[in-house]
mmCIF file of C-alpha atoms and ligand atoms in Angstrom:
data_model
loop_
_atom_site.group_PDB
_atom_site.id
_atom_site.type_symbol
_atom_site.label_atom_id
_atom_site.label_comp_id
_atom_site.label_asym_id
_atom_site.label_seq_id
_atom_site.Cartn_x
_atom_site.Cartn_y
_atom_site.Cartn_z
ATOM 1 C CA MET S 1 75.954 -87.689 -1.278
ATOM 2 C CA SER S 2 72.641 -89.421 -0.898
ATOM 3 C CA ASP S 3 71.905 -90.550 2.158
ATOM 4 C CA VAL S 4 72.702 -94.294 1.532
ATOM 5 C CA MET S 5 76.068 -93.150 2.421
ATOM 6 C CA GLN S 6 75.528 -91.373 5.997
ATOM 7 C CA SER S 7 76.246 -93.542 8.943
ATOM 8 C CA ASN S 8 72.406 -95.669 9.846
ATOM 9 C CA LYS S 9 71.341 -96.801 13.344
ATOM 10 C CA PHE S 10 70.760 -100.482 12.510
ATOM 11 C CA GLN S 11 69.185 -102.004 15.633
ATOM 12 C CA SER S 12 72.043 -101.581 18.810
ATOM 13 C CA ILE S 13 74.847 -100.768 15.850
ATOM 14 C CA GLU S 14 76.148 -97.262 14.249
ATOM 15 C CA VAL S 15 76.793 -98.668 10.503
ATOM 16 C CA PRO S 16 79.164 -95.871 8.745
ATOM 17 C CA ASN S 17 76.621 -96.546 5.401
ATOM 18 C CA ARG S 18 73.729 -98.499 4.293
ATOM 19 C CA PHE S 19 75.817 -101.126 2.190
ATOM 20 C CA ALA S 20 76.744 -104.474 3.351
ATOM 21 C CA LEU S 21 78.611 -107.246 2.125
ATOM 22 C CA ALA S 22 76.514 -110.194 1.057
ATOM 23 C CA PRO S 23 77.590 -113.595 2.628
ATOM 24 C CA MET S 24 79.914 -115.540 0.311
ATOM 25 C CA THR S 25 80.960 -118.905 0.759
ATOM 26 C CA ARG S 26 85.000 -118.973 -0.529
ATOM 27 C CA THR S 27 86.114 -122.204 1.159
ATOM 28 C CA SER S 28 89.258 -120.683 2.098
ATOM 29 C CA ALA S 29 89.498 -121.945 5.900
ATOM 30 C CA GLU S 30 92.282 -124.044 6.959
ATOM 31 C CA PRO S 31 90.908 -128.411 6.309
ATOM 32 C CA ASP S 32 90.067 -128.008 10.094
ATOM 33 C CA GLY S 33 87.560 -124.948 9.727
ATOM 34 C CA THR S 34 89.875 -122.764 11.131
ATOM 35 C CA PRO S 35 89.451 -118.951 9.331
ATOM 36 C CA ASN S 36 93.041 -118.057 8.601
ATOM 37 C CA ALA S 37 95.384 -114.810 7.289
ATOM 38 C CA LEU S 38 94.115 -114.969 3.434
ATOM 39 C CA MET S 39 90.531 -114.713 4.522
ATOM 40 C CA ALA S 40 91.088 -111.787 7.382
ATOM 41 C CA ASP S 41 93.093 -109.713 4.253
ATOM 42 C CA HIS S 42 89.821 -110.801 2.434
ATOM 43 C CA TYR S 43 87.389 -109.494 4.443
ATOM 44 C CA GLU S 44 89.173 -106.290 5.555
ATOM 45 C CA GLY S 45 89.788 -105.366 1.587
ATOM 46 C CA TYR S 46 85.859 -105.085 1.781
ATOM 47 C CA ALA S 47 86.144 -102.990 4.773
ATOM 48 C CA ARG S 48 87.950 -100.574 3.340
ATOM 49 C CA GLY S 49 86.368 -100.528 0.093
ATOM 50 C CA GLY S 50 84.021 -98.992 2.172
ATOM 51 C CA PHE S 51 81.420 -101.508 2.801
ATOM 52 C CA GLY S 52 79.570 -100.282 6.199
ATOM 53 C CA LEU S 53 78.747 -103.907 7.348
ATOM 54 C CA VAL S 54 80.576 -107.266 6.186
ATOM 55 C CA ILE S 55 78.412 -110.443 6.839
ATOM 56 C CA THR S 56 80.706 -113.540 6.783
ATOM 57 C CA GLU S 57 79.835 -116.443 4.676
ATOM 58 C CA GLY S 58 78.130 -119.397 5.725
ATOM 59 C CA THR S 59 79.618 -120.622 9.110
ATOM 60 C CA TYR S 60 78.940 -123.789 10.461
ATOM 61 C CA THR S 61 77.644 -124.096 13.472
ATOM 62 C CA ASP S 62 78.657 -128.384 15.426
ATOM 63 C CA ASP S 63 80.575 -130.979 15.076
ATOM 64 C CA LYS S 64 77.333 -133.439 14.026
ATOM 65 C CA ALA S 65 76.100 -132.883 10.223
ATOM 66 C CA SER S 66 76.037 -128.822 9.765
ATOM 67 C CA GLN S 67 79.203 -128.284 7.681
ATOM 68 C CA GLY S 68 78.398 -128.765 4.150
ATOM 69 C CA TYR S 69 81.344 -127.696 2.410
ATOM 70 C CA ALA S 70 85.227 -128.773 2.222
ATOM 71 C CA TYR S 71 87.548 -125.384 4.070
ATOM 72 C CA GLN S 72 84.002 -124.186 5.258
ATOM 73 C CA PRO S 73 84.775 -122.322 8.062
ATOM 74 C CA GLY S 74 83.395 -123.126 11.836
ATOM 75 C CA ILE S 75 83.066 -121.433 14.925
ATOM 76 C CA ILE S 76 82.653 -123.904 17.405
ATOM 77 C CA ASP S 77 86.112 -124.276 18.757
ATOM 78 C CA ASP S 78 88.797 -122.027 20.625
ATOM 79 C CA ALA S 79 91.160 -122.061 17.657
ATOM 80 C CA GLN S 80 88.092 -121.275 15.318
ATOM 81 C CA VAL S 81 87.252 -118.583 17.473
ATOM 82 C CA ALA S 82 90.708 -117.381 17.519
ATOM 83 C CA GLY S 83 90.545 -116.976 13.634
ATOM 84 C CA TRP S 84 87.184 -115.297 13.623
ATOM 85 C CA GLN S 85 88.661 -112.604 16.668
ATOM 86 C CA THR S 86 91.660 -111.450 14.136
ATOM 87 C CA ILE S 87 89.214 -111.100 11.183
ATOM 88 C CA VAL S 88 86.846 -108.968 13.534
ATOM 89 C CA ASN S 89 89.851 -106.842 14.821
ATOM 90 C CA ARG S 90 90.839 -105.662 11.406
ATOM 91 C CA VAL S 91 87.312 -105.053 9.833
ATOM 92 C CA HIS S 92 86.877 -102.724 13.163
ATOM 93 C CA ALA S 93 90.273 -101.204 12.619
ATOM 94 C CA ALA S 94 88.986 -100.564 8.848
ATOM 95 C CA GLY S 95 86.044 -98.797 10.783
ATOM 96 C CA SER S 96 82.911 -101.248 9.679
ATOM 97 C CA LYS S 97 80.751 -103.406 11.276
ATOM 98 C CA ILE S 98 80.446 -107.457 10.967
ATOM 99 C CA PHE S 99 78.082 -109.905 11.514
ATOM 100 C CA VAL S 100 78.965 -113.257 11.201
ATOM 101 C CA GLN S 101 76.545 -115.790 9.560
ATOM 102 C CA LEU S 102 75.702 -119.278 11.169
ATOM 103 C CA MET S 103 74.396 -121.899 8.648
ATOM 104 C CA HIS S 104 73.252 -125.596 8.867
ATOM 105 C CA ALA S 105 73.826 -127.111 5.328
ATOM 106 C CA GLY S 106 70.917 -129.937 5.930
ATOM 107 C CA ALA S 107 70.688 -131.800 3.137
ATOM 108 C CA GLN S 108 72.305 -129.028 1.169
ATOM 109 C CA PHE S 109 75.557 -131.385 2.458
ATOM 110 C CA GLN S 110 79.055 -131.771 -0.119
ATOM 111 C CA ALA S 111 81.729 -132.628 2.557
ATOM 112 C CA ASN S 112 81.493 -132.229 6.366
ATOM 113 C CA ARG S 113 85.175 -133.513 8.123
ATOM 114 C CA TYR S 114 83.007 -134.805 11.354
ATOM 115 C CA THR S 115 80.494 -137.107 9.459
ATOM 116 C CA ASN S 116 79.550 -138.650 6.158
ATOM 117 C CA GLN S 117 75.827 -138.921 6.896
ATOM 118 C CA PRO S 118 73.632 -135.634 5.865
ATOM 119 C CA VAL S 119 70.449 -134.883 8.127
ATOM 120 C CA GLY S 120 67.560 -132.854 6.423
ATOM 121 C CA PRO S 121 63.641 -132.723 7.722
ATOM 122 C CA SER S 122 62.809 -135.975 5.593
ATOM 123 C CA GLU S 123 64.686 -138.010 3.027
ATOM 124 C CA VAL S 124 64.665 -135.631 0.326
ATOM 125 C CA MET S 125 67.807 -134.677 -1.759
ATOM 126 C CA PRO S 126 67.965 -131.351 -3.092
ATOM 127 C CA LYS S 127 66.451 -130.623 -6.925
ATOM 128 C CA GLY S 128 69.718 -130.515 -9.139
ATOM 129 C CA ALA S 129 73.374 -131.260 -8.537
ATOM 130 C CA PRO S 130 75.853 -129.950 -6.095
ATOM 131 C CA LEU S 131 78.117 -126.852 -6.931
ATOM 132 C CA GLY S 132 80.833 -127.555 -8.689
ATOM 133 C CA PHE S 133 82.586 -124.474 -7.319
ATOM 134 C CA TYR S 134 82.314 -125.479 -3.557
ATOM 135 C CA GLY S 135 83.667 -129.593 -4.348
ATOM 136 C CA ASP S 136 83.947 -132.350 -6.907
ATOM 137 C CA GLN S 137 81.192 -133.982 -5.895
ATOM 138 C CA GLU S 138 78.918 -135.364 -8.364
ATOM 139 C CA ALA S 139 75.394 -136.551 -6.393
ATOM 140 C CA TRP S 140 73.788 -135.398 -3.932
ATOM 141 C CA GLN S 141 73.600 -138.154 -1.181
ATOM 142 C CA THR S 142 70.035 -138.736 0.967
ATOM 143 C CA PRO S 143 69.831 -136.979 4.315
ATOM 144 C CA ALA S 144 68.630 -139.456 7.388
ATOM 145 C CA ALA S 145 65.163 -137.410 8.129
ATOM 146 C CA MET S 146 66.156 -135.777 11.589
ATOM 147 C CA THR S 147 65.333 -137.561 15.519
ATOM 148 C CA GLU S 148 63.954 -135.069 17.837
ATOM 149 C CA ALA S 149 67.470 -135.576 19.449
ATOM 150 C CA ASP S 150 68.683 -134.234 16.180
ATOM 151 C CA ILE S 151 66.832 -131.349 15.979
ATOM 152 C CA HIS S 152 67.713 -130.611 19.568
ATOM 153 C CA ALA S 153 71.363 -130.876 18.868
ATOM 154 C CA ALA S 154 71.168 -128.235 15.735
ATOM 155 C CA ILE S 155 69.684 -125.667 17.890
ATOM 156 C CA ASP S 156 72.164 -126.530 20.330
ATOM 157 C CA GLY S 157 74.842 -125.577 17.848
ATOM 158 C CA PHE S 158 73.206 -122.410 17.100
ATOM 159 C CA ALA S 159 72.946 -121.440 20.243
ATOM 160 C CA LYS S 160 77.203 -122.120 21.368
ATOM 161 C CA SER S 161 78.067 -120.569 18.577
ATOM 162 C CA ALA S 162 76.400 -117.478 19.015
ATOM 163 C CA THR S 163 77.784 -117.453 22.501
ATOM 164 C CA ASN S 164 81.338 -118.027 20.318
ATOM 165 C CA ALA S 165 80.233 -115.088 18.242
ATOM 166 C CA LYS S 166 79.750 -112.683 20.280
ATOM 167 C CA ALA S 167 83.061 -113.531 22.265
ATOM 168 C CA ALA S 168 84.919 -113.531 18.938
ATOM 169 C CA GLY S 169 83.505 -109.470 19.209
ATOM 170 C CA PHE S 170 80.818 -109.740 15.949
ATOM 171 C CA ASP S 171 78.739 -106.792 16.026
ATOM 172 C CA GLY S 172 75.704 -109.128 15.201
ATOM 173 C CA ILE S 173 74.441 -112.795 14.041
ATOM 174 C CA GLU S 174 72.610 -113.138 10.934
ATOM 175 C CA ILE S 175 71.473 -117.197 11.080
ATOM 176 C CA HIS S 176 70.912 -118.363 7.502
ATOM 177 C CA GLY S 177 67.376 -119.227 6.934
ATOM 178 C CA ALA S 178 67.456 -119.207 3.198
ATOM 179 C CA ASN S 179 68.689 -120.575 0.027
ATOM 180 C CA GLY S 180 67.854 -124.625 0.715
ATOM 181 C CA TYR S 181 70.356 -124.929 3.928
ATOM 182 C CA LEU S 182 68.760 -126.543 6.935
ATOM 183 C CA LEU S 183 66.544 -124.223 8.209
ATOM 184 C CA ASN S 184 65.142 -122.790 4.654
ATOM 185 C CA GLN S 185 64.398 -126.950 4.177
ATOM 186 C CA PHE S 186 61.924 -126.912 7.044
ATOM 187 C CA LEU S 187 59.999 -124.246 5.726
ATOM 188 C CA SER S 188 59.845 -126.232 2.423
ATOM 189 C CA THR S 189 57.396 -128.207 1.143
ATOM 190 C CA HIS S 190 59.691 -130.040 -1.222
ATOM 191 C CA PHE S 191 62.545 -130.836 1.399
ATOM 192 C CA ASN S 192 59.848 -131.112 4.083
ATOM 193 C CA LYS S 193 57.794 -134.281 4.196
ATOM 194 C CA ARG S 194 56.899 -134.932 7.686
ATOM 195 C CA ASP S 195 53.932 -135.891 10.048
ATOM 196 C CA ASP S 196 55.380 -134.551 13.620
ATOM 197 C CA ASN S 197 55.465 -131.140 14.909
ATOM 198 C CA TYR S 198 58.041 -130.082 12.319
ATOM 199 C CA GLY S 199 55.871 -130.835 9.653
ATOM 200 C CA GLY S 200 52.839 -130.305 7.655
ATOM 201 C CA SER S 201 51.237 -126.730 8.424
ATOM 202 C CA LEU S 202 53.078 -123.483 8.131
ATOM 203 C CA GLU S 203 53.419 -123.023 11.940
ATOM 204 C CA ASN S 204 54.651 -126.465 12.157
ATOM 205 C CA ARG S 205 57.287 -126.299 9.455
ATOM 206 C CA LEU S 206 58.497 -123.029 11.182
ATOM 207 C CA ARG S 207 58.704 -124.288 14.493
ATOM 208 C CA LEU S 208 62.685 -125.250 14.147
ATOM 209 C CA VAL S 209 63.350 -122.120 12.425
ATOM 210 C CA VAL S 210 61.583 -120.016 15.227
ATOM 211 C CA GLU S 211 63.602 -122.044 18.191
ATOM 212 C CA VAL S 212 66.689 -121.716 16.811
ATOM 213 C CA VAL S 213 66.139 -117.398 16.240
ATOM 214 C CA ARG S 214 64.742 -118.181 20.235
ATOM 215 C CA ALA S 215 67.865 -120.287 21.097
ATOM 216 C CA VAL S 216 70.429 -117.613 19.470
ATOM 217 C CA ARG S 217 68.570 -114.969 21.456
ATOM 218 C CA LYS S 218 68.404 -115.970 24.899
ATOM 219 C CA ALA S 219 72.355 -116.951 24.221
ATOM 220 C CA VAL S 220 73.096 -113.446 23.028
ATOM 221 C CA GLY S 221 71.013 -111.387 25.449
ATOM 222 C CA ASP S 222 68.834 -108.542 24.557
ATOM 223 C CA ASN S 223 70.568 -105.454 22.316
ATOM 224 C CA TYR S 224 72.673 -107.608 20.486
ATOM 225 C CA PRO S 225 71.912 -107.988 16.884
ATOM 226 C CA VAL S 226 70.036 -110.941 15.653
ATOM 227 C CA GLY S 227 68.534 -111.438 12.772
ATOM 228 C CA ILE S 228 67.977 -114.565 9.937
ATOM 229 C CA ARG S 229 67.938 -114.466 6.431
ATOM 230 C CA LEU S 230 65.178 -115.896 3.884
ATOM 231 C CA SER S 231 64.254 -116.748 0.670
ATOM 232 C CA GLN S 232 61.545 -118.873 -0.990
ATOM 233 C CA GLY S 233 64.341 -119.847 -3.995
ATOM 234 C CA THR S 234 67.564 -122.293 -3.169
ATOM 235 C CA VAL S 235 71.105 -122.676 -4.461
ATOM 236 C CA THR S 236 69.930 -125.157 -6.769
ATOM 237 C CA ASP S 237 65.970 -124.432 -7.431
ATOM 238 C CA PRO S 238 65.354 -120.591 -7.728
ATOM 239 C CA ASP S 239 62.088 -120.830 -8.422
ATOM 240 C CA TYR S 240 60.576 -122.826 -5.540
ATOM 241 C CA GLN S 241 57.555 -120.966 -3.733
ATOM 242 C CA LEU S 242 55.776 -121.355 -0.826
ATOM 243 C CA PRO S 243 52.125 -122.618 -1.532
ATOM 244 C CA GLU S 244 51.363 -120.331 1.237
ATOM 245 C CA GLY S 245 51.867 -117.133 -0.412
ATOM 246 C CA GLU S 246 52.247 -113.621 0.811
ATOM 247 C CA ALA S 247 50.560 -114.854 3.402
ATOM 248 C CA GLY S 248 52.680 -117.260 4.375
ATOM 249 C CA PHE S 249 55.600 -115.315 4.171
ATOM 250 C CA ARG S 250 54.460 -112.180 6.006
ATOM 251 C CA ARG S 251 53.923 -115.137 8.812
ATOM 252 C CA ILE S 252 57.375 -116.232 8.974
ATOM 253 C CA VAL S 253 58.739 -112.905 9.393
ATOM 254 C CA GLU S 254 55.979 -112.203 12.063
ATOM 255 C CA ALA S 255 57.163 -115.337 13.406
ATOM 256 C CA VAL S 256 60.996 -114.449 13.421
ATOM 257 C CA ARG S 257 60.412 -111.177 15.252
ATOM 258 C CA ASP S 258 58.210 -112.556 17.915
ATOM 259 C CA ALA S 259 60.866 -114.726 18.440
ATOM 260 C CA GLY S 260 63.544 -112.292 19.083
ATOM 261 C CA ALA S 261 64.717 -111.556 15.200
ATOM 262 C CA ASP S 262 65.598 -107.632 15.321
ATOM 263 C CA PHE S 263 66.218 -108.097 11.254
ATOM 264 C CA VAL S 264 65.577 -110.345 8.474
ATOM 265 C CA HIS S 265 67.651 -110.225 5.577
ATOM 266 C CA THR S 266 65.854 -111.227 2.267
ATOM 267 C CA THR S 267 67.322 -112.215 -0.638
ATOM 268 C CA ASP S 268 66.006 -113.328 -4.188
ATOM 269 C CA GLY S 269 67.666 -113.418 -7.668
ATOM 270 C CA ASP S 270 66.221 -109.608 -8.051
ATOM 271 C CA VAL S 271 64.950 -107.980 -5.140
ATOM 272 C CA ASN S 272 62.047 -106.354 -7.141
ATOM 273 C CA ARG S 273 60.837 -109.446 -8.817
ATOM 274 C CA PRO S 274 56.924 -110.064 -8.022
ATOM 275 C CA TYR S 275 57.751 -113.527 -6.404
ATOM 276 C CA PHE S 276 54.501 -115.293 -5.048
ATOM 277 C CA VAL S 277 52.139 -117.376 -6.149
ATOM 278 C CA GLU S 278 49.737 -115.000 -6.122
ATOM 279 C CA GLY S 279 50.198 -111.307 -5.510
ATOM 280 C CA ASN S 280 52.631 -109.206 -7.260
ATOM 281 C CA GLN S 281 54.908 -108.113 -4.233
ATOM 282 C CA SER S 282 58.682 -108.892 -4.084
ATOM 283 C CA LEU S 283 60.097 -110.481 -0.719
ATOM 284 C CA ALA S 284 61.599 -107.249 0.337
ATOM 285 C CA SER S 285 58.350 -105.534 -0.175
ATOM 286 C CA VAL S 286 56.266 -108.251 2.388
ATOM 287 C CA ALA S 287 58.983 -108.445 4.678
ATOM 288 C CA ALA S 288 59.048 -104.489 4.521
ATOM 289 C CA ALA S 289 55.585 -104.116 5.463
ATOM 290 C CA VAL S 290 55.931 -106.071 8.891
ATOM 291 C CA ASP S 291 55.843 -103.565 12.128
ATOM 292 C CA GLY S 292 58.773 -103.567 14.381
ATOM 293 C CA ILE S 293 61.885 -105.895 12.695
ATOM 294 C CA GLU S 294 64.451 -104.166 10.342
ATOM 295 C CA LEU S 295 65.801 -105.305 7.124
ATOM 296 C CA ILE S 296 68.532 -106.562 5.132
ATOM 297 C CA ILE S 297 67.829 -106.813 1.210
ATOM 298 C CA ASN S 298 69.570 -108.523 -1.845
ATOM 299 C CA GLY S 299 69.485 -109.098 -4.968
ATOM 300 C CA ASN S 300 70.991 -107.728 -7.858
ATOM 301 C CA ILE S 301 71.736 -104.497 -6.365
ATOM 302 C CA ASP S 302 74.365 -102.306 -8.325
ATOM 303 C CA GLU S 303 75.286 -98.935 -9.259
ATOM 304 C CA THR S 304 72.406 -98.182 -11.981
ATOM 305 C CA ASN S 305 69.221 -99.112 -9.402
ATOM 306 C CA TYR S 306 70.863 -99.136 -5.774
ATOM 307 C CA GLN S 307 69.500 -95.231 -5.178
ATOM 308 C CA ASP S 308 66.128 -96.563 -6.140
ATOM 309 C CA VAL S 309 66.182 -99.236 -4.121
ATOM 310 C CA ALA S 310 67.152 -97.145 -1.045
ATOM 311 C CA ASN S 311 64.662 -94.583 -1.289
ATOM 312 C CA GLN S 312 62.135 -97.363 -1.785
ATOM 313 C CA PHE S 313 63.584 -99.443 1.442
ATOM 314 C CA PRO S 314 64.160 -96.365 3.903
ATOM 315 C CA ASN S 315 66.740 -97.551 6.569
ATOM 316 C CA ALA S 316 67.314 -100.884 4.991
ATOM 317 C CA ILE S 317 70.553 -102.496 4.519
ATOM 318 C CA LEU S 318 71.685 -103.232 0.959
ATOM 319 C CA ALA S 319 73.726 -106.531 0.672
ATOM 320 C CA VAL S 320 75.757 -106.100 -2.216
ATOM 321 C CA GLY S 321 77.427 -109.798 -3.550
ATOM 322 C CA LYS S 322 78.378 -110.032 -6.853
ATOM 323 C CA LYS S 323 79.012 -106.656 -8.139
ATOM 324 C CA ALA S 324 81.149 -106.758 -4.324
ATOM 325 C CA LEU S 325 83.326 -109.635 -5.570
ATOM 326 C CA ALA S 326 83.837 -107.800 -8.920
ATOM 327 C CA ASN S 327 84.528 -104.636 -7.349
ATOM 328 C CA PRO S 328 85.686 -104.871 -3.024
ATOM 329 C CA ASP S 329 85.653 -101.208 -2.900
ATOM 330 C CA PHE S 330 82.131 -100.873 -4.536
ATOM 331 C CA VAL S 331 81.348 -98.318 -2.260
ATOM 332 C CA GLN S 332 84.461 -96.382 -2.541
ATOM 333 C CA ARG S 333 83.998 -96.217 -6.375
ATOM 334 C CA LEU S 334 80.044 -95.248 -6.507
ATOM 335 C CA LYS S 335 81.416 -91.993 -3.850
ATOM 336 C CA ASP S 336 84.353 -91.019 -6.391
ATOM 337 C CA GLY S 337 81.991 -91.904 -9.222
ATOM 338 C CA LYS S 338 84.489 -94.371 -10.576
ATOM 339 C CA GLU S 339 83.571 -97.251 -13.412
ATOM 340 C CA ILE S 340 82.123 -99.995 -11.214
ATOM 341 C CA ALA S 341 82.923 -103.749 -13.102
ATOM 342 C CA ASP S 342 80.489 -106.462 -14.215
ATOM 343 C CA ILE S 343 81.740 -109.700 -13.059
ATOM 344 C CA ASP S 344 83.866 -112.015 -14.633
ATOM 345 C CA PHE S 345 83.055 -115.989 -13.134
ATOM 346 C CA ALA S 346 86.761 -117.098 -14.271
ATOM 347 C CA MET S 347 87.434 -115.422 -10.873
ATOM 348 C CA LEU S 348 85.585 -117.939 -9.201
ATOM 349 C CA GLN S 349 86.622 -121.467 -11.308
ATOM 350 C CA PRO S 350 87.834 -124.031 -10.839
ATOM 351 C CA LYS S 351 87.018 -123.273 -7.673
ATOM 352 C CA ALA S 352 85.382 -120.139 -5.117
ATOM 353 C CA THR S 353 88.864 -119.913 -3.268
ATOM 354 C CA ILE S 354 90.162 -116.573 -2.257
ATOM 355 C CA THR S 355 93.532 -117.917 -3.923
ATOM 356 C CA ASN S 356 91.749 -118.784 -7.270
ATOM 357 C CA GLU S 357 90.349 -115.246 -6.877
ATOM 358 C CA LEU S 358 93.462 -113.465 -6.624
ATOM 359 C CA ALA S 359 95.246 -115.171 -9.784
ATOM 360 C CA TRP S 360 92.325 -114.635 -11.680
ATOM 361 C CA ARG S 361 93.305 -110.635 -10.356
ATOM 362 C CA GLY S 362 97.148 -111.711 -11.412
ATOM 363 C CA GLN S 363 95.941 -112.121 -14.247
ATOM 364 C CA ASN S 364 93.691 -109.716 -15.075
ATOM 365 C CA ALA S 365 95.525 -106.549 -13.842
ATOM 366 C CA ALA S 366 96.411 -104.478 -16.635
HETATM 367 C C1 FMN M 401 80.560 -117.234 -4.700
HETATM 368 C C2 FMN M 401 79.137 -117.099 -4.128
HETATM 369 C C3 FMN M 401 79.140 -117.645 -2.547
HETATM 370 C C4 FMN M 401 78.056 -117.467 -1.920
HETATM 371 N N1 FMN M 401 77.548 -117.806 -0.481
HETATM 372 C C5 FMN M 401 76.968 -117.150 0.250
HETATM 373 C C6 FMN M 401 76.926 -117.899 1.359
HETATM 374 O O1 FMN M 401 77.683 -118.503 2.284
HETATM 375 N N2 FMN M 401 75.746 -117.769 1.978
HETATM 376 C C7 FMN M 401 74.443 -117.150 2.266
HETATM 377 O O2 FMN M 401 73.097 -116.849 2.818
HETATM 378 N N3 FMN M 401 74.765 -116.649 0.402
HETATM 379 C C8 FMN M 401 75.829 -117.110 -0.555
HETATM 380 N N4 FMN M 401 75.580 -116.567 -1.814
HETATM 381 C C9 FMN M 401 74.367 -115.611 -2.082
HETATM 382 C C10 FMN M 401 74.959 -114.219 -2.095
HETATM 383 O O3 FMN M 401 75.271 -113.959 -0.498
HETATM 384 C C11 FMN M 401 73.831 -113.245 -2.844
HETATM 385 O O4 FMN M 401 72.632 -113.600 -2.088
HETATM 386 C C12 FMN M 401 73.738 -113.935 -4.491
HETATM 387 O O5 FMN M 401 75.223 -113.604 -4.892
HETATM 388 C C13 FMN M 401 72.587 -112.474 -5.401
HETATM 389 O O6 FMN M 401 72.767 -111.371 -4.506
HETATM 390 P P1 FMN M 401 74.134 -110.292 -5.831
HETATM 391 O O7 FMN M 401 72.745 -110.298 -6.880
HETATM 392 O O8 FMN M 401 74.150 -108.877 -4.950
HETATM 393 O O9 FMN M 401 75.088 -110.906 -6.299
HETATM 394 C C14 FMN M 401 76.578 -116.494 -2.491
HETATM 395 C C15 FMN M 401 77.093 -116.295 -4.099
HETATM 396 C C16 FMN M 401 78.026 -116.145 -4.122
HETATM 397 C C17 FMN M 401 78.155 -115.725 -5.603
#
């Protein structure tokens, strides 16, 4: 068996193999954001299916504007923490590790039980339309430009949620800095039109990201895995590129490392896509060249290319999304040499809920 199936030391934890379940929002929590038994079965299923590391869906971090979707889980109150604790225990009992993804929606805001007003770096809406499989909203709302007080409250939310995650027993924390959510918006010249310390130059656009990483690190202490997911593109603008190119992305990786991140998780439509305003490197290859930080990589990893990707990025964890949805036992299937199915997006219709997935599985059972 290839070494991708061997246990691997990832920061301070031992993972049973180098496959991770990519974070995937399923809008299946209780209306008050409490993770429930359905979610516990769901996440345990991926652990039983062989994924050495499970990364949860984006989980909101405060009772202000961080929630982006109805039925999204949070990690801000006792009931939510208890719900996650059950999930953590179930995944551990199945032999896998689990990280929580902490997410602030920013301008990519479709539903929130605490406020109707989205916030973002500037009064700029995302491109395109809201995501139909997360809710019925037809148009984005204009976000309010965050004040310094809003920024400090958002940082505080990440820090408190990190403390809660550690208390719930999670093995590590992934901060969501990708895909057009709040932290990615600050990095983006589409969203960020600020003329204060948080806008303009890359160093200024990086400031909030760095402050969040530092605050999370401070909250959980040393020897606890903390990292950040990074992309250029967003869910509605997958080809957005940083004007600073490869050098800019390298700078972001170095800055989060220096702020206390142990790993970055790069995500793109394809792990090997050359994808900068200049040069021919992928996100993953730029990040891999930075010393002193570990890597999770994502983007179209499947049964045909995983070995090449694993060889190209020794020690990196490979995060799998769509192939995992189609095959919750993807890793076990690889081990057994069994057939791997392609995703049928009907399983996420009309909404990307676990209930709809189970109904689809019932209808499509042989
Ligand atoms: C239904 C669905 C929900 C997703 N939710 C999240 C999320 O909560 N957080 C995140 O960082 N990425 C999310 N993603 C993106 C995936 O983590 C992954 O980056 C993407 O599917 C590409 O990887 P793949 O080619 O292996 O599928 C989601 C993707 C899908 C299909």
